[in-house]
mmCIF file of C-alpha atoms and ligand atoms in Angstrom:
data_model
loop_
_atom_site.group_PDB
_atom_site.id
_atom_site.type_symbol
_atom_site.label_atom_id
_atom_site.label_comp_id
_atom_site.label_asym_id
_atom_site.label_seq_id
_atom_site.Cartn_x
_atom_site.Cartn_y
_atom_site.Cartn_z
ATOM 1 C CA MET A 1 120.379 6.411 91.779
ATOM 2 C CA GLU A 2 116.411 5.900 93.218
ATOM 3 C CA THR A 3 115.634 5.629 96.656
ATOM 4 C CA VAL A 4 113.183 2.992 97.505
ATOM 5 C CA VAL A 5 111.576 1.884 100.484
ATOM 6 C CA SER A 6 109.124 -0.668 101.793
ATOM 7 C CA GLY A 7 108.567 -3.570 104.669
ATOM 8 C CA ILE A 8 106.398 -5.578 105.997
ATOM 9 C CA ARG A 9 105.269 -5.672 109.737
ATOM 10 C CA SER A 10 106.062 -8.108 111.795
ATOM 11 C CA THR A 11 103.241 -10.529 112.920
ATOM 12 C CA GLY A 12 105.288 -14.114 112.413
ATOM 13 C CA ASN A 13 105.257 -15.393 109.167
ATOM 14 C CA LEU A 14 105.524 -14.465 105.482
ATOM 15 C CA HIS A 15 102.872 -15.594 103.617
ATOM 16 C CA LEU A 16 102.327 -16.063 99.444
ATOM 17 C CA GLY A 17 100.859 -12.830 99.281
ATOM 18 C CA ASN A 18 103.948 -10.831 101.042
ATOM 19 C CA TYR A 19 105.738 -12.327 98.672
ATOM 20 C CA TYR A 20 103.891 -12.074 96.009
ATOM 21 C CA GLY A 21 102.958 -8.816 96.434
ATOM 22 C CA ALA A 22 106.313 -7.447 97.779
ATOM 23 C CA ILE A 23 109.117 -9.441 98.076
ATOM 24 C CA GLN A 24 109.513 -11.221 94.795
ATOM 25 C CA ASN A 25 109.410 -7.094 93.917
ATOM 26 C CA PHE A 26 112.498 -5.733 96.341
ATOM 27 C CA VAL A 27 114.687 -9.059 94.899
ATOM 28 C CA LYS A 28 113.870 -7.387 91.624
ATOM 29 C CA MET A 29 114.721 -4.004 92.741
ATOM 30 C CA GLN A 30 117.763 -4.716 94.614
ATOM 31 C CA LYS A 31 119.942 -4.859 91.362
ATOM 32 C CA GLU A 32 118.395 -2.133 90.275
ATOM 33 C CA TYR A 33 118.237 0.401 93.490
ATOM 34 C CA ASN A 34 119.186 1.772 96.487
ATOM 35 C CA CYS A 35 117.011 0.011 98.254
ATOM 36 C CA TYR A 36 115.637 -0.131 102.422
ATOM 37 C CA PHE A 37 114.043 -3.356 102.933
ATOM 38 C CA PHE A 38 112.966 -2.836 107.029
ATOM 39 C CA ILE A 39 110.699 -5.135 109.900
ATOM 40 C CA ALA A 40 107.920 -3.353 110.760
ATOM 41 C CA ASP A 41 107.715 -3.563 114.565
ATOM 42 C CA LEU A 42 106.930 -0.807 115.726
ATOM 43 C CA HIS A 43 103.623 -1.138 113.084
ATOM 44 C CA SER A 44 102.893 -4.894 114.778
ATOM 45 C CA LEU A 45 102.615 -2.681 118.503
ATOM 46 C CA THR A 46 99.493 -1.855 118.092
ATOM 47 C CA THR A 47 97.842 -4.984 118.170
ATOM 48 C CA HIS A 48 100.191 -5.277 122.185
ATOM 49 C CA PRO A 49 102.540 -8.830 121.206
ATOM 50 C CA THR A 50 103.577 -10.328 124.756
ATOM 51 C CA PRO A 51 107.443 -9.245 124.681
ATOM 52 C CA ALA A 52 108.390 -12.997 123.612
ATOM 53 C CA ASP A 53 105.901 -12.924 120.820
ATOM 54 C CA LEU A 54 108.016 -9.423 119.497
ATOM 55 C CA HIS A 55 110.702 -10.941 119.408
ATOM 56 C CA GLY A 56 110.417 -14.413 117.539
ATOM 57 C CA ASN A 57 107.705 -12.265 115.478
ATOM 58 C CA VAL A 58 110.945 -10.344 114.402
ATOM 59 C CA LYS A 59 113.574 -13.263 114.221
ATOM 60 C CA GLN A 60 110.903 -14.806 111.348
ATOM 61 C CA VAL A 61 109.988 -12.032 109.161
ATOM 62 C CA LEU A 62 114.653 -11.918 109.200
ATOM 63 C CA ILE A 63 114.510 -15.351 108.566
ATOM 64 C CA GLU A 64 112.063 -14.745 105.344
ATOM 65 C CA TYR A 65 113.496 -11.632 103.527
ATOM 66 C CA LEU A 66 116.777 -13.662 103.928
ATOM 67 C CA ALA A 67 115.321 -16.443 102.735
ATOM 68 C CA ALA A 68 113.562 -15.415 99.451
ATOM 69 C CA GLY A 69 116.499 -14.056 98.448
ATOM 70 C CA ILE A 70 116.715 -10.269 99.631
ATOM 71 C CA ASP A 71 120.537 -9.922 99.846
ATOM 72 C CA PRO A 72 122.672 -7.488 102.718
ATOM 73 C CA GLU A 73 125.329 -7.006 100.209
ATOM 74 C CA LYS A 74 122.886 -4.476 97.582
ATOM 75 C CA ALA A 75 119.926 -3.840 99.463
ATOM 76 C CA THR A 76 120.429 -1.865 103.407
ATOM 77 C CA ILE A 77 118.330 -4.477 105.553
ATOM 78 C CA TYR A 78 116.806 -4.045 108.949
ATOM 79 C CA ILE A 79 115.106 -3.414 111.916
ATOM 80 C CA GLN A 80 112.177 -0.610 111.856
ATOM 81 C CA SER A 81 112.946 -0.027 115.764
ATOM 82 C CA ASP A 82 116.245 0.086 115.460
ATOM 83 C CA VAL A 83 116.445 3.258 114.281
ATOM 84 C CA PRO A 84 114.592 5.996 116.531
ATOM 85 C CA GLU A 85 114.949 8.886 113.820
ATOM 86 C CA VAL A 86 111.676 6.823 112.327
ATOM 87 C CA ALA A 87 110.207 7.467 115.560
ATOM 88 C CA GLU A 88 111.055 11.318 115.814
ATOM 89 C CA LEU A 89 109.995 11.925 112.107
ATOM 90 C CA TYR A 90 106.990 10.152 112.914
ATOM 91 C CA LEU A 91 106.233 11.942 115.957
ATOM 92 C CA TYR A 92 106.955 16.198 114.192
ATOM 93 C CA LEU A 93 104.534 14.385 111.102
ATOM 94 C CA ASN A 94 101.265 13.624 113.102
ATOM 95 C CA MET A 95 101.798 16.753 114.245
ATOM 96 C CA ASN A 96 100.173 17.886 111.343
ATOM 97 C CA ALA A 97 97.925 14.882 110.267
ATOM 98 C CA TYR A 98 94.526 15.945 111.057
ATOM 99 C CA LEU A 99 91.954 14.250 112.974
ATOM 100 C CA GLY A 100 89.440 13.405 109.857
ATOM 101 C CA GLU A 101 91.933 12.566 107.532
ATOM 102 C CA LEU A 102 93.004 9.770 110.223
ATOM 103 C CA GLU A 103 89.966 8.072 110.053
ATOM 104 C CA ARG A 104 88.623 8.516 106.865
ATOM 105 C CA SER A 105 91.444 5.815 105.783
ATOM 106 C CA THR A 106 89.707 2.613 104.471
ATOM 107 C CA SER A 107 92.275 0.299 107.036
ATOM 108 C CA PHE A 108 91.596 2.682 110.083
ATOM 109 C CA LYS A 109 87.721 1.365 109.776
ATOM 110 C CA ASP A 110 88.591 -1.763 108.906
ATOM 111 C CA LYS A 111 90.311 -2.224 112.396
ATOM 112 C CA ILE A 112 87.471 -0.274 113.785
ATOM 113 C CA ARG A 113 84.868 -3.020 112.761
ATOM 114 C CA SER A 114 87.743 -6.270 113.383
ATOM 115 C CA GLN A 115 88.733 -4.782 116.467
ATOM 116 C CA PRO A 116 86.220 -2.411 118.326
ATOM 117 C CA ASP A 117 88.628 -2.953 121.665
ATOM 118 C CA ASN A 118 91.760 -2.173 120.690
ATOM 119 C CA VAL A 119 90.830 1.180 118.726
ATOM 120 C CA ASN A 120 94.284 3.221 120.090
ATOM 121 C CA ALA A 121 95.776 5.675 118.499
ATOM 122 C CA GLY A 122 98.806 3.699 117.014
ATOM 123 C CA LEU A 123 96.274 2.753 114.441
ATOM 124 C CA LEU A 124 94.476 5.584 113.752
ATOM 125 C CA THR A 125 98.506 6.624 112.752
ATOM 126 C CA TYR A 126 99.592 3.918 111.106
ATOM 127 C CA PRO A 127 100.156 5.593 107.621
ATOM 128 C CA VAL A 128 102.472 8.526 109.484
ATOM 129 C CA LEU A 129 103.810 6.325 110.843
ATOM 130 C CA MET A 130 104.329 4.451 107.698
ATOM 131 C CA ALA A 131 104.985 7.837 105.769
ATOM 132 C CA ALA A 132 108.122 8.171 108.089
ATOM 133 C CA ASP A 133 109.751 4.853 107.057
ATOM 134 C CA ILE A 134 109.560 5.921 103.193
ATOM 135 C CA ILE A 135 110.308 9.465 103.761
ATOM 136 C CA ILE A 136 113.122 9.414 105.982
ATOM 137 C CA HIS A 137 115.070 8.276 103.309
ATOM 138 C CA LYS A 138 113.240 10.017 101.200
ATOM 139 C CA ALA A 139 112.211 7.512 99.005
ATOM 140 C CA VAL A 140 110.226 7.827 95.377
ATOM 141 C CA LYS A 141 109.603 4.684 94.883
ATOM 142 C CA VAL A 142 107.083 2.172 96.895
ATOM 143 C CA PRO A 143 107.536 -1.583 96.405
ATOM 144 C CA VAL A 144 103.926 -2.196 98.124
ATOM 145 C CA GLY A 145 100.451 -5.140 97.303
ATOM 146 C CA LYS A 146 97.809 -3.494 95.944
ATOM 147 C CA ASP A 147 96.358 -3.080 99.464
ATOM 148 C CA GLN A 148 99.096 0.007 100.117
ATOM 149 C CA GLU A 149 97.761 1.962 97.521
ATOM 150 C CA GLN A 150 95.955 4.539 99.764
ATOM 151 C CA HIS A 151 98.354 4.266 102.746
ATOM 152 C CA LEU A 152 101.003 5.999 100.186
ATOM 153 C CA GLU A 153 98.798 8.777 99.030
ATOM 154 C CA MET A 154 98.869 9.746 102.572
ATOM 155 C CA ALA A 155 102.171 9.144 102.660
ATOM 156 C CA ARG A 156 102.127 12.162 99.815
ATOM 157 C CA THR A 157 100.519 14.129 101.500
ATOM 158 C CA PHE A 158 102.403 14.463 104.748
ATOM 159 C CA ALA A 159 105.495 14.572 102.221
ATOM 160 C CA ASN A 160 103.962 17.120 100.738
ATOM 161 C CA ARG A 161 102.568 18.910 103.319
ATOM 162 C CA PHE A 162 105.563 19.276 105.376
ATOM 163 C CA ASN A 163 107.211 20.554 102.635
ATOM 164 C CA ARG A 164 104.715 23.641 102.025
ATOM 165 C CA LEU A 165 104.510 24.054 105.782
ATOM 166 C CA TYR A 166 108.101 24.748 105.411
ATOM 167 C CA ASN A 167 108.416 26.361 102.561
ATOM 168 C CA ARG A 168 111.490 23.256 101.774
ATOM 169 C CA GLU A 169 111.369 20.945 98.837
ATOM 170 C CA CYS A 170 112.763 18.602 101.828
ATOM 171 C CA PHE A 171 111.157 15.386 100.829
ATOM 172 C CA PRO A 172 109.588 14.142 97.299
ATOM 173 C CA GLU A 173 106.632 12.746 96.460
ATOM 174 C CA PRO A 174 106.539 8.457 96.957
ATOM 175 C CA TYR A 175 104.620 6.580 94.345
ATOM 176 C CA ALA A 176 103.610 2.818 95.177
ATOM 177 C CA PHE A 177 105.498 0.188 92.595
ATOM 178 C CA ASN A 178 105.105 -2.599 90.403
ATOM 179 C CA PHE A 179 107.282 -4.728 88.285
ATOM 180 C CA SER A 180 104.072 -5.050 86.146
ATOM 181 C CA SER A 181 102.080 -3.130 84.845
ATOM 182 C CA SER A 182 99.917 -2.722 87.935
ATOM 183 C CA LEU A 183 99.825 -3.631 92.155
ATOM 184 C CA VAL A 184 99.501 -6.904 92.930
ATOM 185 C CA LYS A 185 96.618 -9.006 95.318
ATOM 186 C CA ILE A 186 97.116 -12.730 96.268
ATOM 187 C CA PRO A 187 93.412 -13.383 97.432
ATOM 188 C CA GLY A 188 93.177 -16.082 100.365
ATOM 189 C CA LEU A 189 91.757 -19.115 100.512
ATOM 190 C CA ASP A 190 88.495 -19.063 102.058
ATOM 191 C CA GLY A 191 86.971 -17.564 98.564
ATOM 192 C CA LYS A 192 86.666 -14.107 99.890
ATOM 193 C CA GLY A 193 89.863 -10.938 99.823
ATOM 194 C CA LYS A 194 93.411 -10.908 100.098
ATOM 195 C CA MET A 195 95.385 -13.139 102.103
ATOM 196 C CA GLY A 196 96.200 -12.306 105.855
ATOM 197 C CA LYS A 197 97.463 -13.250 108.658
ATOM 198 C CA SER A 198 93.991 -11.890 110.565
ATOM 199 C CA GLU A 199 91.692 -13.669 107.981
ATOM 200 C CA GLY A 200 91.382 -16.567 110.037
ATOM 201 C CA GLU A 201 92.515 -19.777 109.943
ATOM 202 C CA GLY A 202 93.944 -22.190 106.528
ATOM 203 C CA ASN A 203 92.895 -18.997 104.586
ATOM 204 C CA ALA A 204 97.230 -18.693 104.612
ATOM 205 C CA VAL A 205 100.196 -20.197 102.478
ATOM 206 C CA TYR A 206 102.865 -19.223 104.794
ATOM 207 C CA LEU A 207 106.789 -19.779 102.386
ATOM 208 C CA SER A 208 107.391 -21.775 106.434
ATOM 209 C CA ASP A 209 104.935 -24.553 105.557
ATOM 210 C CA SER A 210 105.236 -27.980 104.980
ATOM 211 C CA PRO A 211 104.238 -29.574 101.148
ATOM 212 C CA ASP A 212 101.571 -31.537 102.948
ATOM 213 C CA VAL A 213 100.188 -28.698 104.902
ATOM 214 C CA ILE A 214 100.091 -26.546 101.412
ATOM 215 C CA ARG A 215 98.642 -29.740 100.497
ATOM 216 C CA LYS A 216 96.580 -29.479 102.976
ATOM 217 C CA LYS A 217 95.148 -26.469 103.153
ATOM 218 C CA VAL A 218 94.352 -25.820 99.254
ATOM 219 C CA MET A 219 92.866 -29.042 99.244
ATOM 220 C CA LYS A 220 89.599 -27.526 102.078
ATOM 221 C CA ALA A 221 90.128 -23.823 99.724
ATOM 222 C CA VAL A 222 86.428 -22.601 99.364
ATOM 223 C CA THR A 223 84.582 -23.684 96.059
ATOM 224 C CA ASP A 224 81.119 -23.922 94.433
ATOM 225 C CA GLY A 225 79.450 -26.575 92.847
ATOM 226 C CA GLY A 226 80.978 -26.040 89.759
ATOM 227 C CA PRO A 227 80.172 -23.532 86.905
ATOM 228 C CA GLN A 228 75.970 -23.750 85.334
ATOM 229 C CA THR A 229 77.179 -22.030 81.860
ATOM 230 C CA GLU A 230 79.591 -22.140 79.080
ATOM 231 C CA ASN A 231 82.235 -19.259 79.628
ATOM 232 C CA GLN A 232 80.438 -18.486 82.461
ATOM 233 C CA GLU A 233 82.005 -15.812 84.814
ATOM 234 C CA LYS A 234 84.083 -16.552 87.365
ATOM 235 C CA PRO A 235 82.852 -16.694 90.408
ATOM 236 C CA GLU A 236 84.713 -15.055 93.103
ATOM 237 C CA GLU A 237 85.748 -18.410 95.323
ATOM 238 C CA ILE A 238 86.880 -19.524 91.960
ATOM 239 C CA GLN A 239 88.092 -16.750 90.193
ATOM 240 C CA ASN A 240 90.363 -15.905 93.350
ATOM 241 C CA LEU A 241 92.087 -19.397 92.918
ATOM 242 C CA PHE A 242 93.111 -19.200 89.294
ATOM 243 C CA ASP A 243 94.763 -15.384 90.511
ATOM 244 C CA ILE A 244 97.174 -17.801 92.881
ATOM 245 C CA MET A 245 97.519 -19.989 89.829
ATOM 246 C CA LYS A 246 98.576 -16.894 88.002
ATOM 247 C CA VAL A 247 101.261 -16.593 89.908
ATOM 248 C CA VAL A 248 102.690 -20.015 90.884
ATOM 249 C CA SER A 249 102.117 -22.139 87.562
ATOM 250 C CA THR A 250 103.232 -22.564 84.196
ATOM 251 C CA PRO A 251 100.245 -19.837 81.659
ATOM 252 C CA ASP A 252 100.338 -23.510 80.007
ATOM 253 C CA THR A 253 98.703 -24.638 83.554
ATOM 254 C CA LEU A 254 96.891 -22.037 83.749
ATOM 255 C CA GLU A 255 94.969 -22.048 80.331
ATOM 256 C CA HIS A 256 94.805 -25.492 80.267
ATOM 257 C CA PHE A 257 92.078 -25.181 83.526
ATOM 258 C CA ASP A 258 90.742 -21.928 82.389
ATOM 259 C CA ASN A 259 90.077 -24.218 78.934
ATOM 260 C CA LEU A 260 88.305 -27.201 80.863
ATOM 261 C CA TYR A 261 86.335 -24.520 83.529
ATOM 262 C CA ASN A 262 84.473 -22.643 79.916
ATOM 263 C CA SER A 263 83.839 -26.127 78.776
ATOM 264 C CA MET A 264 82.553 -27.159 82.254
ATOM 265 C CA ASN A 265 84.720 -29.784 82.252
ATOM 266 C CA ILE A 266 86.961 -28.974 84.668
ATOM 267 C CA ARG A 267 87.009 -30.705 88.472
ATOM 268 C CA TYR A 268 87.933 -28.587 91.148
ATOM 269 C CA GLY A 269 89.785 -32.141 92.995
ATOM 270 C CA ASP A 270 92.376 -32.498 90.238
ATOM 271 C CA PHE A 271 92.957 -28.310 89.773
ATOM 272 C CA LYS A 272 93.417 -28.258 93.883
ATOM 273 C CA LYS A 273 95.611 -30.411 93.727
ATOM 274 C CA GLN A 274 97.590 -29.115 91.111
ATOM 275 C CA LEU A 275 98.073 -25.781 92.557
ATOM 276 C CA ALA A 276 98.934 -27.684 95.852
ATOM 277 C CA GLU A 277 101.636 -28.920 93.673
ATOM 278 C CA ASP A 278 102.813 -25.960 92.013
ATOM 279 C CA ILE A 279 102.466 -23.819 95.237
ATOM 280 C CA VAL A 280 105.081 -26.845 96.594
ATOM 281 C CA LEU A 281 107.398 -26.910 93.887
ATOM 282 C CA ALA A 282 107.222 -22.694 93.442
ATOM 283 C CA THR A 283 108.305 -22.424 97.329
ATOM 284 C CA ALA A 284 110.464 -25.144 98.060
ATOM 285 C CA PRO A 285 113.873 -22.972 98.143
ATOM 286 C CA ILE A 286 112.663 -20.209 100.409
ATOM 287 C CA ARG A 287 111.630 -23.764 102.161
ATOM 288 C CA GLU A 288 115.066 -24.860 102.111
ATOM 289 C CA ARG A 289 116.528 -21.730 103.518
ATOM 290 C CA ILE A 290 114.538 -21.417 105.487
ATOM 291 C CA LYS A 291 115.609 -24.480 107.417
ATOM 292 C CA ASP A 292 119.365 -22.954 106.883
ATOM 293 C CA ILE A 293 118.717 -19.720 108.413
ATOM 294 C CA SER A 294 117.271 -20.358 111.177
ATOM 295 C CA THR A 295 120.050 -22.088 112.586
ATOM 296 C CA ASP A 296 122.608 -19.590 111.789
ATOM 297 C CA ALA A 297 121.834 -16.567 115.291
ATOM 298 C CA SER A 298 125.713 -15.405 114.639
ATOM 299 C CA TYR A 299 124.454 -14.410 110.135
ATOM 300 C CA LEU A 300 121.137 -12.560 112.039
ATOM 301 C CA ARG A 301 123.175 -10.969 114.296
ATOM 302 C CA GLN A 302 125.660 -9.211 111.326
ATOM 303 C CA VAL A 303 122.933 -8.781 109.024
ATOM 304 C CA ALA A 304 120.171 -6.897 112.071
ATOM 305 C CA ARG A 305 123.898 -4.873 113.037
ATOM 306 C CA HIS A 306 125.229 -3.678 109.428
ATOM 307 C CA GLY A 307 121.106 -3.050 108.298
ATOM 308 C CA ALA A 308 120.320 -0.835 111.406
ATOM 309 C CA ILE A 309 124.347 0.772 111.082
ATOM 310 C CA LYS A 310 123.385 1.569 107.640
ATOM 311 C CA ALA A 311 119.863 2.657 107.511
ATOM 312 C CA ARG A 312 120.850 5.070 110.056
ATOM 313 C CA GLU A 313 123.500 7.190 108.407
ATOM 314 C CA SER A 314 120.499 7.721 105.794
ATOM 315 C CA ALA A 315 117.506 8.766 108.527
ATOM 316 C CA SER A 316 119.465 10.662 110.568
ATOM 317 C CA ARG A 317 120.920 12.558 107.856
ATOM 318 C CA THR A 318 117.006 13.421 107.054
ATOM 319 C CA ILE A 319 116.389 14.003 110.890
ATOM 320 C CA LYS A 320 119.482 16.671 110.775
ATOM 321 C CA GLU A 321 117.930 18.329 108.241
ATOM 322 C CA VAL A 322 114.337 18.138 109.325
ATOM 323 C CA ARG A 323 115.383 19.093 112.978
ATOM 324 C CA GLU A 324 117.042 22.817 111.128
ATOM 325 C CA ILE A 325 114.197 22.902 108.954
ATOM 326 C CA ILE A 326 111.845 22.929 111.704
ATOM 327 C CA GLY A 327 113.423 25.588 113.554
ATOM 328 C CA PHE A 328 114.820 23.195 116.390
ATOM 329 C CA ARG A 329 119.010 24.929 116.291
ATOM 330 C CA SER A 330 121.790 24.501 118.332
ATOM 331 C CA PHE A 331 123.134 27.984 120.299
HETATM 332 N N1 LIG B 401 101.705 -0.890 105.448
HETATM 333 C C1 LIG B 401 102.332 -2.273 105.184
HETATM 334 C C2 LIG B 401 101.515 -3.429 104.898
HETATM 335 O O1 LIG B 401 100.509 -3.851 105.847
HETATM 336 C C3 LIG B 401 103.595 -2.376 106.355
HETATM 337 C C4 LIG B 401 104.524 -1.351 106.093
HETATM 338 C C5 LIG B 401 104.390 0.011 107.708
HETATM 339 C C6 LIG B 401 104.968 -0.169 104.907
HETATM 340 N N2 LIG B 401 105.664 0.745 106.490
HETATM 341 C C7 LIG B 401 105.909 0.526 105.866
HETATM 342 C C8 LIG B 401 104.671 -0.941 103.139
HETATM 343 C C9 LIG B 401 106.193 1.344 104.293
HETATM 344 C C10 LIG B 401 106.086 0.221 102.899
HETATM 345 C C11 LIG B 401 106.511 1.076 103.042
HETATM 346 O O2 LIG B 401 101.784 -4.699 104.600
#
């Protein structure tokens, strides 16, 4: 059975982008593949969270993974820092990761722009840690959103480089995966770019948002003055709302508003109201389960412990082999 790995950085509540870009695929894949889904708390250290925030964020992502339907009986769910073998492999891979290629990564360049006073080495080697996450389990499929494509390409580079350096077929090549034909990008509500935590207040709809908060955020979403001609191309901020509607609403609803737009009869107020209600509906079961699971500390503890044991079994097998290959041999 093919192995699958994916994770989400623990920076707090998960949003619709995380759900439709990644988690929905996790839930489908767990039935057919040998899956490892983790909470990337090591990656979250690049922004220096306080210990209390770090712990709270990890707990929230764990709750929301479970609430969204990831089943600890089917998939291995674990917390990245519970598997120190990942950090060890990261160190080895760093020895063959080059400054030039790391500096060229678009996510790194974005960070230089967005946080110029905290351009730390962890940010630079973020793709190396991500590669370690994936190849520690020898995964071949990685369900992620569109923005992670370049990181997957780098993971393949590091895996291949290790294989070539030691002339061993230790790591298979991992590829980004989505059940639909292409990778998904869920846009934010601010009219530009993807949905994300760091993109500003009100840009992201969280799985834990109450119906009222969802309605407020959607009604505030950026729109324009309306179509100027029939069947015109939609400007980015309008297309973005249609893109969100595509994942939460029925095809009939989508078509209905598309027709209204094309005939210049759309009223953005009605459009957004419908979009908000469909988001509320789509997230309702998850919201309910978040409430239930949040209060079940013993269940959370049991899931985390069980996941750590299973993930370490797989990771330590790989590390044993890697140490042998590198030349760390016992006397
Ligand atoms: N970089 C991913 C993101 O920002 C999170 C991540 C870290 C990840 N390690 C990974 C995803 C390994 C897939 C596999 O969403």
